[in-house]
Coordinates of C-alpha atoms and ligand atoms in Angstrom, one line a residue:
M1 CA -26.7 7.9 44.3
N2 CA -29.0 7.0 41.5
G3 CA -32.1 5.9 43.3
F4 CA -31.5 2.2 42.8
E5 CA -29.6 1.6 46.0
G6 CA -31.3 -0.1 48.9
W7 CA -33.9 -1.7 46.8
A8 CA -35.7 -4.6 48.7
F9 CA -35.9 -7.9 46.8
A10 CA -39.2 -9.8 46.5
V11 CA -38.1 -13.4 46.8
S12 CA -41.2 -15.3 45.7
S13 CA -42.2 -15.4 42.1
E14 CA -44.9 -17.3 40.4
R15 CA -43.2 -16.6 37.1
K16 CA -41.1 -19.2 35.3
P17 CA -37.4 -18.3 35.7
M18 CA -36.3 -16.0 33.0
R19 CA -33.0 -17.2 31.7
L20 CA -30.8 -16.0 28.9
W21 CA -29.3 -19.5 28.4
G22 CA -32.3 -21.9 28.4
G23 CA -31.9 -23.2 24.8
R24 CA -29.8 -26.3 25.4
F25 CA -31.4 -27.3 28.8
E26 CA -34.3 -29.7 29.1
G27 CA -35.4 -29.2 32.7
G28 CA -35.5 -26.0 34.7
P29 CA -32.8 -25.1 37.2
A30 CA -33.0 -26.5 40.8
D31 CA -34.2 -24.1 43.4
A32 CA -30.9 -24.2 45.2
L33 CA -29.1 -23.2 42.0
T34 CA -31.5 -20.3 41.4
R35 CA -31.0 -19.0 44.9
L36 CA -27.2 -19.4 44.7
S37 CA -26.9 -17.9 41.3
V38 CA -29.2 -14.8 41.6
S39 CA -27.5 -11.4 41.8
V40 CA -30.4 -9.1 40.8
H41 CA -31.1 -8.2 44.4
F42 CA -27.7 -6.4 44.6
D43 CA -26.8 -5.7 40.9
W44 CA -30.2 -3.9 40.3
R45 CA -28.5 -0.6 41.2
L46 CA -26.6 -1.0 37.9
V47 CA -29.8 -0.3 35.9
P48 CA -28.9 3.2 34.7
Y49 CA -25.5 2.1 33.6
D50 CA -26.7 -1.1 31.9
L51 CA -29.3 0.9 30.0
M52 CA -26.7 3.5 29.0
A53 CA -24.5 0.8 27.6
S54 CA -27.6 -0.7 25.8
R55 CA -28.3 2.6 24.1
A56 CA -24.7 2.7 22.8
H57 CA -24.9 -0.9 21.7
A58 CA -28.2 -0.3 19.9
R59 CA -26.6 2.5 17.9
V60 CA -23.6 0.5 17.0
L61 CA -25.9 -2.4 15.8
N62 CA -27.7 0.2 13.7
R63 CA -24.5 1.5 12.1
A64 CA -23.5 -2.1 11.4
G65 CA -26.8 -2.6 9.5
L66 CA -28.1 -5.0 12.1
L67 CA -31.0 -2.8 13.2
T68 CA -33.0 -0.6 10.8
N69 CA -33.5 3.1 11.6
D70 CA -37.1 2.3 12.6
E71 CA -36.0 -0.5 14.8
L72 CA -33.4 1.7 16.5
G73 CA -36.0 4.4 17.2
R74 CA -38.4 1.8 18.8
M75 CA -35.5 0.3 20.7
L76 CA -34.4 3.6 22.2
A77 CA -37.9 4.6 23.0
A78 CA -38.4 1.3 24.8
I79 CA -35.2 1.7 26.8
D80 CA -36.3 5.2 27.9
D81 CA -39.7 3.8 28.9
L82 CA -38.1 0.9 30.8
E83 CA -35.8 3.2 32.6
A84 CA -38.7 5.4 33.7
A85 CA -40.6 2.2 34.8
C86 CA -37.6 1.1 36.8
K87 CA -37.4 4.5 38.5
T88 CA -41.1 4.5 39.5
G89 CA -41.0 0.9 40.6
D90 CA -43.6 -0.1 37.9
F91 CA -41.0 -2.5 36.6
R92 CA -39.3 -4.6 39.2
P93 CA -37.1 -7.6 39.0
T94 CA -37.8 -10.9 40.9
I95 CA -35.7 -13.8 41.8
A96 CA -36.7 -15.4 38.5
D97 CA -34.7 -12.8 36.6
E98 CA -31.2 -14.0 37.8
D99 CA -29.4 -10.7 37.2
V100 CA -29.9 -7.1 36.1
H101 CA -29.2 -7.9 32.4
T102 CA -31.8 -10.6 32.4
A103 CA -34.4 -8.5 34.1
L104 CA -33.9 -5.6 31.6
E105 CA -34.0 -7.9 28.6
R106 CA -37.4 -9.1 29.9
G107 CA -38.5 -5.5 30.2
L108 CA -37.5 -4.9 26.5
L109 CA -39.2 -8.1 25.4
E110 CA -42.4 -7.0 27.2
R111 CA -42.3 -3.7 25.3
L112 CA -41.0 -4.7 21.9
G113 CA -41.8 -8.4 21.4
S114 CA -39.1 -10.2 19.4
L115 CA -37.3 -7.0 18.5
G116 CA -36.3 -6.8 22.2
G117 CA -34.2 -10.0 21.6
K118 CA -32.0 -8.3 18.9
L119 CA -30.0 -6.2 21.3
R120 CA -28.1 -9.2 22.6
A121 CA -26.3 -9.6 19.3
G122 CA -22.5 -9.2 19.6
R123 CA -22.5 -8.7 23.4
S124 CA -22.4 -10.9 26.4
R125 CA -23.2 -10.4 30.0
N126 CA -19.4 -10.8 30.5
D127 CA -18.5 -7.6 28.7
Q128 CA -21.7 -5.9 29.9
I129 CA -21.1 -6.5 33.6
A130 CA -17.5 -5.3 33.4
T131 CA -18.7 -2.2 31.6
D132 CA -21.6 -1.5 34.0
L133 CA -19.3 -1.7 37.1
R134 CA -16.8 0.7 35.6
L135 CA -19.5 3.2 34.6
Y136 CA -21.1 2.9 38.1
L137 CA -17.8 3.4 39.9
R138 CA -16.6 6.3 37.7
D139 CA -19.9 8.0 38.5
H140 CA -19.9 7.3 42.2
V141 CA -16.2 8.1 42.7
R142 CA -17.1 11.7 41.8
T143 CA -19.7 11.8 44.5
I144 CA -17.3 10.4 47.0
V145 CA -14.7 12.9 46.1
S146 CA -17.2 15.7 46.6
R147 CA -17.9 14.4 50.1
V148 CA -14.2 14.2 50.9
V149 CA -14.0 17.8 49.8
E150 CA -16.7 18.7 52.3
L151 CA -14.7 17.2 55.1
E152 CA -11.5 18.9 53.9
T153 CA -13.4 22.2 53.9
A154 CA -14.8 21.6 57.4
L155 CA -11.3 20.9 58.7
M156 CA -9.8 23.9 56.9
S157 CA -12.4 26.3 58.4
Q158 CA -11.7 25.2 61.9
A159 CA -7.9 25.3 61.1
E160 CA -8.3 28.9 59.9
E161 CA -10.0 29.9 63.1
H162 CA -7.4 28.1 65.2
A163 CA -4.1 28.9 63.4
D164 CA -3.1 30.9 66.5
T165 CA -4.5 28.6 69.1
A166 CA -1.7 26.7 70.8
A167 CA -2.3 23.1 71.7
P168 CA -0.2 20.3 73.2
G169 CA 1.4 18.4 70.4
M170 CA 1.9 14.8 71.1
T171 CA 4.1 11.8 70.2
H172 CA 3.4 8.5 71.9
L173 CA 0.2 10.2 73.1
Q174 CA 2.5 12.1 75.5
H175 CA 2.9 15.9 75.5
A176 CA 5.9 16.6 73.3
Q177 CA 6.0 20.2 71.9
P178 CA 3.3 22.9 71.6
V179 CA 1.8 23.2 68.2
S180 CA -0.8 25.4 66.5
F181 CA -4.1 23.5 66.7
G182 CA -4.8 24.7 63.1
H183 CA -1.6 22.9 62.1
Q184 CA -2.9 19.7 63.7
L185 CA -6.3 20.0 62.0
L186 CA -4.5 20.5 58.6
A187 CA -2.5 17.4 59.3
H188 CA -5.8 15.6 58.8
V189 CA -6.5 17.4 55.5
H190 CA -3.3 16.4 53.7
P191 CA -4.1 12.6 53.8
L192 CA -7.5 13.4 52.4
T193 CA -6.0 15.4 49.5
R194 CA -3.8 12.3 48.8
D195 CA -6.9 10.1 48.8
I196 CA -8.5 12.3 46.2
D197 CA -5.3 12.3 44.1
R198 CA -5.4 8.6 44.2
L199 CA -9.0 8.4 43.0
R200 CA -8.3 10.8 40.2
D201 CA -5.4 8.7 39.1
W202 CA -7.5 5.6 39.5
D203 CA -10.0 7.2 37.1
K204 CA -7.5 7.2 34.3
R205 CA -7.1 3.4 34.5
A206 CA -10.8 2.9 34.9
A207 CA -11.6 4.8 31.8
V208 CA -11.2 1.8 29.5
S209 CA -14.3 0.3 27.9
P210 CA -14.7 -3.5 27.8
L211 CA -17.8 -3.4 25.6
G212 CA -17.3 -5.2 22.3
S213 CA -15.3 -8.0 24.0
G214 CA -18.3 -10.2 24.0
A215 CA -18.0 -13.4 26.1
L216 CA -14.2 -13.3 25.7
A217 CA -13.1 -13.2 22.1
G218 CA -14.7 -10.1 20.6
S219 CA -17.5 -10.4 18.0
S220 CA -17.7 -11.6 14.4
L221 CA -20.3 -8.9 13.8
P222 CA -19.0 -5.5 12.5
L223 CA -19.3 -3.6 15.8
D224 CA -17.2 -0.6 16.7
P225 CA -15.8 -0.8 20.3
I226 CA -13.9 2.4 19.9
A227 CA -17.0 4.4 19.0
V228 CA -19.0 2.8 21.8
A229 CA -16.2 3.6 24.3
A230 CA -16.3 7.3 23.3
E231 CA -20.1 7.4 23.5
L232 CA -19.9 6.0 27.1
G233 CA -17.3 8.6 28.2
F234 CA -14.4 6.2 28.3
D235 CA -11.0 7.3 27.1
S236 CA -10.3 4.2 25.1
A237 CA -11.6 0.7 24.3
A238 CA -9.8 -2.3 25.8
P239 CA -7.1 -3.6 23.6
N240 CA -7.5 -7.3 24.6
S241 CA -11.0 -8.8 24.9
M242 CA -9.8 -11.6 27.2
D243 CA -8.3 -9.2 29.7
A244 CA -11.3 -6.9 29.4
V245 CA -13.8 -9.4 30.6
S246 CA -11.7 -10.8 33.4
D247 CA -10.0 -7.7 34.7
R248 CA -11.2 -6.4 38.0
D249 CA -8.1 -4.4 38.9
F250 CA -10.2 -1.3 38.8
A251 CA -12.5 -2.7 41.5
A252 CA -9.6 -3.8 43.8
E253 CA -7.8 -0.5 43.3
F254 CA -10.9 1.5 44.1
L255 CA -11.3 -0.6 47.3
F256 CA -7.8 0.1 48.3
D257 CA -8.5 3.8 47.9
A258 CA -11.7 3.5 49.8
A259 CA -10.0 1.5 52.6
M260 CA -7.3 4.2 52.8
I261 CA -10.0 6.9 53.2
G262 CA -11.5 4.6 55.9
I263 CA -8.2 4.5 57.7
H264 CA -7.8 8.3 57.6
L265 CA -11.3 8.7 58.9
S266 CA -10.6 6.2 61.7
R267 CA -7.5 8.2 62.8
L268 CA -9.4 11.4 62.8
G269 CA -12.2 9.7 64.6
E270 CA -9.9 8.4 67.3
E271 CA -8.5 11.9 67.9
I272 CA -12.0 13.3 68.2
V273 CA -12.9 10.6 70.7
L274 CA -9.9 11.6 72.7
W275 CA -10.5 15.4 72.3
A276 CA -14.1 15.1 73.5
S277 CA -13.2 13.0 76.6
Q278 CA -13.3 14.5 80.1
E279 CA -9.5 14.0 80.3
F280 CA -8.8 16.1 77.3
R281 CA -11.8 18.5 77.1
W282 CA -10.3 20.0 73.9
I283 CA -13.6 20.2 72.0
E284 CA -17.3 20.0 72.7
M285 CA -19.4 18.2 70.1
D286 CA -22.6 19.8 68.9
D287 CA -25.7 18.1 70.2
A288 CA -26.7 17.3 66.6
Y289 CA -23.6 15.1 66.2
S290 CA -23.5 13.4 69.5
T291 CA -25.6 10.8 71.2
G292 CA -26.8 10.1 74.7
S293 CA -26.9 7.0 77.0
S294 CA -30.1 5.1 77.7
I295 CA -29.2 4.8 81.4
M296 CA -26.8 7.7 82.2
P297 CA -28.6 11.0 81.7
Q298 CA -25.4 13.1 81.8
K299 CA -23.6 11.3 78.9
K300 CA -22.7 12.8 75.6
N301 CA -21.1 10.3 73.4
P302 CA -18.9 10.6 70.3
D303 CA -20.7 7.9 68.3
V304 CA -20.1 9.6 64.9
A305 CA -16.3 9.5 65.5
E306 CA -16.5 5.9 66.8
L307 CA -18.5 4.7 63.8
A308 CA -16.0 6.4 61.5
R309 CA -13.3 4.4 63.3
G310 CA -15.4 1.2 63.3
K311 CA -16.5 1.3 59.7
S312 CA -12.9 1.4 58.5
G313 CA -12.9 -2.3 59.3
R314 CA -15.5 -3.2 56.7
L315 CA -13.7 -1.1 54.1
I316 CA -10.6 -3.1 54.7
G317 CA -12.6 -6.3 54.7
A318 CA -14.1 -5.3 51.3
L319 CA -10.6 -5.0 49.8
M320 CA -9.6 -8.4 51.2
T321 CA -12.8 -10.0 49.8
M322 CA -12.0 -8.6 46.3
L323 CA -8.3 -9.6 46.3
T324 CA -9.2 -13.1 47.6
T325 CA -11.8 -13.5 44.9
L326 CA -9.3 -12.6 42.1
K327 CA -6.4 -14.6 43.4
G328 CA -5.7 -17.6 41.1
L329 CA -8.6 -17.1 38.7
P330 CA -7.9 -18.5 35.3
L331 CA -8.7 -16.4 32.2
T332 CA -11.3 -15.3 31.3
Y333 CA -14.7 -14.7 32.9
N334 CA -15.5 -17.0 35.8
R335 CA -18.6 -16.8 37.9
D336 CA -16.5 -16.0 40.9
L337 CA -16.4 -12.6 39.5
Q338 CA -20.0 -12.0 40.4
E339 CA -18.7 -11.6 44.0
D340 CA -17.0 -8.4 42.9
K341 CA -20.1 -6.2 43.3
E342 CA -21.2 -6.4 46.9
P343 CA -17.9 -5.3 48.4
V344 CA -17.8 -2.4 45.9
F345 CA -21.3 -1.4 46.7
D346 CA -20.8 -1.7 50.4
A347 CA -17.7 0.5 50.3
V348 CA -19.5 3.1 48.3
D349 CA -22.5 3.1 50.6
T350 CA -20.2 3.2 53.7
L351 CA -18.3 6.2 52.5
N352 CA -21.4 8.0 51.5
L353 CA -22.8 7.4 55.0
V354 CA -19.7 8.2 57.0
L355 CA -18.2 11.2 55.2
P356 CA -21.1 13.6 55.6
A357 CA -21.5 12.7 59.3
V358 CA -17.8 13.3 60.0
A359 CA -17.9 16.6 58.0
G360 CA -20.9 17.7 60.1
L361 CA -19.2 16.7 63.4
V362 CA -16.0 18.6 62.5
S363 CA -17.7 21.8 61.2
T364 CA -20.0 22.1 64.3
M365 CA -17.6 21.1 67.1
R366 CA -16.6 23.9 69.5
V367 CA -12.9 24.1 70.3
N368 CA -12.1 24.9 73.9
K369 CA -9.3 27.4 73.1
S370 CA -8.5 28.3 76.7
R371 CA -8.2 24.7 77.8
L372 CA -5.9 24.0 74.8
E373 CA -3.7 27.0 75.5
S374 CA -3.4 26.4 79.2
S375 CA -2.4 22.8 78.7
A376 CA 0.0 23.5 75.8
P377 CA 3.1 23.9 77.9
D378 CA 2.2 21.0 80.3
G379 CA 4.6 18.1 80.6
F380 CA 7.6 20.4 80.2
A381 CA 6.7 20.8 76.5
L382 CA 9.1 23.8 76.2
A383 CA 12.2 21.7 77.2
T384 CA 13.4 21.4 73.6
D385 CA 13.2 25.2 73.2
L386 CA 15.4 25.6 76.2
A387 CA 18.0 23.0 74.9
E388 CA 18.0 24.7 71.5
L389 CA 18.6 28.1 73.1
L390 CA 21.7 26.7 74.8
V391 CA 22.8 25.3 71.4
R392 CA 22.5 28.8 69.9
K393 CA 24.8 30.0 72.7
G394 CA 27.4 27.5 71.7
V395 CA 26.7 24.6 74.0
A396 CA 26.9 21.1 72.4
F397 CA 23.4 19.7 72.0
R398 CA 24.4 16.6 73.9
D399 CA 25.3 18.7 77.0
A400 CA 22.3 21.0 76.6
H401 CA 20.0 17.9 76.4
E402 CA 21.5 16.6 79.6
A403 CA 21.3 19.9 81.5
V404 CA 17.7 20.4 80.6
G405 CA 17.0 16.8 81.6
H406 CA 18.4 17.6 85.0
L407 CA 16.3 20.7 85.2
V408 CA 13.1 18.8 84.4
V409 CA 13.9 16.2 87.2
W410 CA 14.6 19.1 89.6
C411 CA 11.2 20.6 88.7
Q412 CA 9.4 17.3 89.1
V413 CA 11.0 16.7 92.5
N414 CA 10.2 20.2 93.7
D415 CA 6.7 20.3 92.0
K416 CA 7.5 23.3 89.9
D417 CA 7.1 24.2 86.2
L418 CA 10.0 25.4 84.0
G419 CA 8.5 28.9 84.0
D420 CA 8.3 29.1 87.8
L421 CA 12.0 28.9 88.5
T422 CA 14.0 31.7 90.2
D423 CA 17.4 32.8 88.9
E424 CA 19.1 31.0 91.8
E425 CA 17.2 27.8 91.2
L426 CA 18.2 27.9 87.5
L427 CA 21.8 28.5 88.2
K428 CA 21.9 25.8 90.8
V429 CA 21.1 23.1 88.2
S430 CA 23.6 24.4 85.6
P431 CA 25.7 27.5 84.9
H432 CA 24.3 27.5 81.4
F433 CA 20.9 28.6 82.8
T434 CA 21.4 32.3 83.0
P435 CA 18.2 34.4 83.6
D436 CA 17.8 35.2 79.9
V437 CA 16.9 31.5 79.2
R438 CA 13.4 32.4 80.5
D439 CA 12.8 34.3 77.2
V440 CA 12.2 31.1 75.3
L441 CA 9.8 29.7 77.9
S442 CA 6.8 31.1 76.1
V443 CA 4.3 29.0 74.1
P444 CA 3.6 31.7 71.4
G445 CA 7.3 32.2 71.1
A446 CA 7.9 28.5 70.6
L447 CA 5.3 28.3 67.9
A448 CA 6.5 31.5 66.1
A449 CA 10.1 30.1 66.1
R450 CA 9.1 27.1 64.0
K451 CA 8.8 29.2 60.9
A452 CA 10.6 27.1 58.3
H453 CA 8.5 25.5 55.5
G454 CA 6.2 22.9 57.0
G455 CA 6.6 24.2 60.6
T456 CA 3.9 25.0 63.0
A457 CA 4.4 28.8 63.2
P458 CA 0.9 30.4 62.7
D459 CA 2.1 32.3 59.7
R460 CA 3.3 29.1 58.0
V461 CA 0.0 27.5 58.9
R462 CA -1.8 30.3 57.1
D463 CA 0.5 29.8 54.0
Q464 CA -0.2 26.1 54.1
L465 CA -4.0 26.8 54.3
A466 CA -3.8 29.1 51.2
T467 CA -2.1 26.4 49.2
L468 CA -4.5 23.7 50.4
R469 CA -7.5 25.8 49.5
E470 CA -6.3 26.1 45.9
L471 CA -5.8 22.3 45.7
V472 CA -9.1 21.5 47.3
D473 CA -10.9 23.9 44.8
A474 CA -9.3 22.0 42.0
Q475 CA -10.4 18.7 43.5
A476 CA -14.0 20.0 43.9
A477 CA -14.0 21.1 40.3
W478 CA -12.8 17.7 39.1
A479 CA -15.7 16.0 41.0
T480 CA -18.4 18.1 39.4
G481 CA -16.8 18.2 36.0
A482 CA -16.6 22.0 36.3
Ligands
LIG1 N1 -24.3 -11.7 36.9 C1 -22.9 -12.0 36.4 C2 -21.9 -11.2 37.2 O1 -22.3 -10.4 38.0 C3 -22.8 -11.6 35.0 C4 -23.3 -12.6 34.1 C5 -22.2 -13.4 33.5 N2 -22.6 -14.8 33.7 C6 -22.3 -15.8 33.0 N3 -22.7 -16.9 33.3 N4 -21.5 -15.7 32.0 O2 -20.7 -11.4 37.0

């Protein structure tokens, strides 16, 4: 966050509209056009990035002999002063400014007189806005990654504590086989590690500078796009000015990555809603991360988890908005592209809101270990272990499956559990069920037996956790540039 988010726009202005394109126009713009066209109420958050690019551009103009050393010094001082005034709110845009570039040029003109008008040489709002949005996103993606890391860390701490806690593992939301609850929690960490991988990979493609492309064709002035790119922390300068001003792949790709995070949060959110329900009672949410009802005094609601689930819809919507805006656009810049910013900003804001809340919910929830362990074998969840034991004794799996199936039906009819059966009852169902089969009817035994790579055996869960911790440390370091 850079302090320019959530800025409230003052609509009325006594001032004559400030336009960067008034020269060939006789009358002023219609009110309806001004209102349609204005973007400063949402692109104002690009101020720090626009000014960063302006500093680099001023230096390149100086090296090209288009600004004297004295002019460069005054220009950089005015940019610093303007940035400070933007931060304190002493300088504010109005609807008359159209967009962030226009407002900031006014700020420079107010400080420098006609010298302020020199900075526009060799650049256009088309290459500026493409540059600003890349700078903004590369910065904010690092914050988002840090917040995903916080959630990964919260899940891993709970997983560490519950590596040995048996839980009902489900398919089709039906009891299937017992699992380590830690294994299940880590199953929510892996998707998040992939999300971060995707963002890191995204960053390589986003690290290309459009500045120097001008409106679409580059500049006849002796600028140095490669030097400017390096100064702004990009890896390279765009090799094609026409592509550079019209490309928003980086925005669409970011929005896909954000939507995928949203989907992962929604799946975790859905599980937490279930776990917190009276029917499951697997976890109890901390008071700080649950809400009450205005009418039912006893209620404790999982609103954080539900909002995580609900907000995924707007992240997916942002991606659709972007793709739809881009579809069929001719080269190069078209004003449609102004629609790229709100979905991007909304996705960034949404993730910055949701991630800390979900991390807090997960790190403070109390796991009901005894409830999990007592329900782990429910629903004949050890039936597969029994069938696999018969296989180890030489029975064909097909026959073993059928015999255990009969045993389950017998138990259901007689209202018994697999572990309650006497020797005679077992043998009555099938001669394969000698008394020793009872040895595999233990939940800890069933967990420990799944000890191959990727399995739910608590020892494997601890190995998995150690590997994940290393990966997550590297992800955290990437985000902070450490
Ligand atoms: N505000 C515009 C945008 O967000 C940038 C200005 C380019 N406008 C133009 N008429 N060439 O895309």
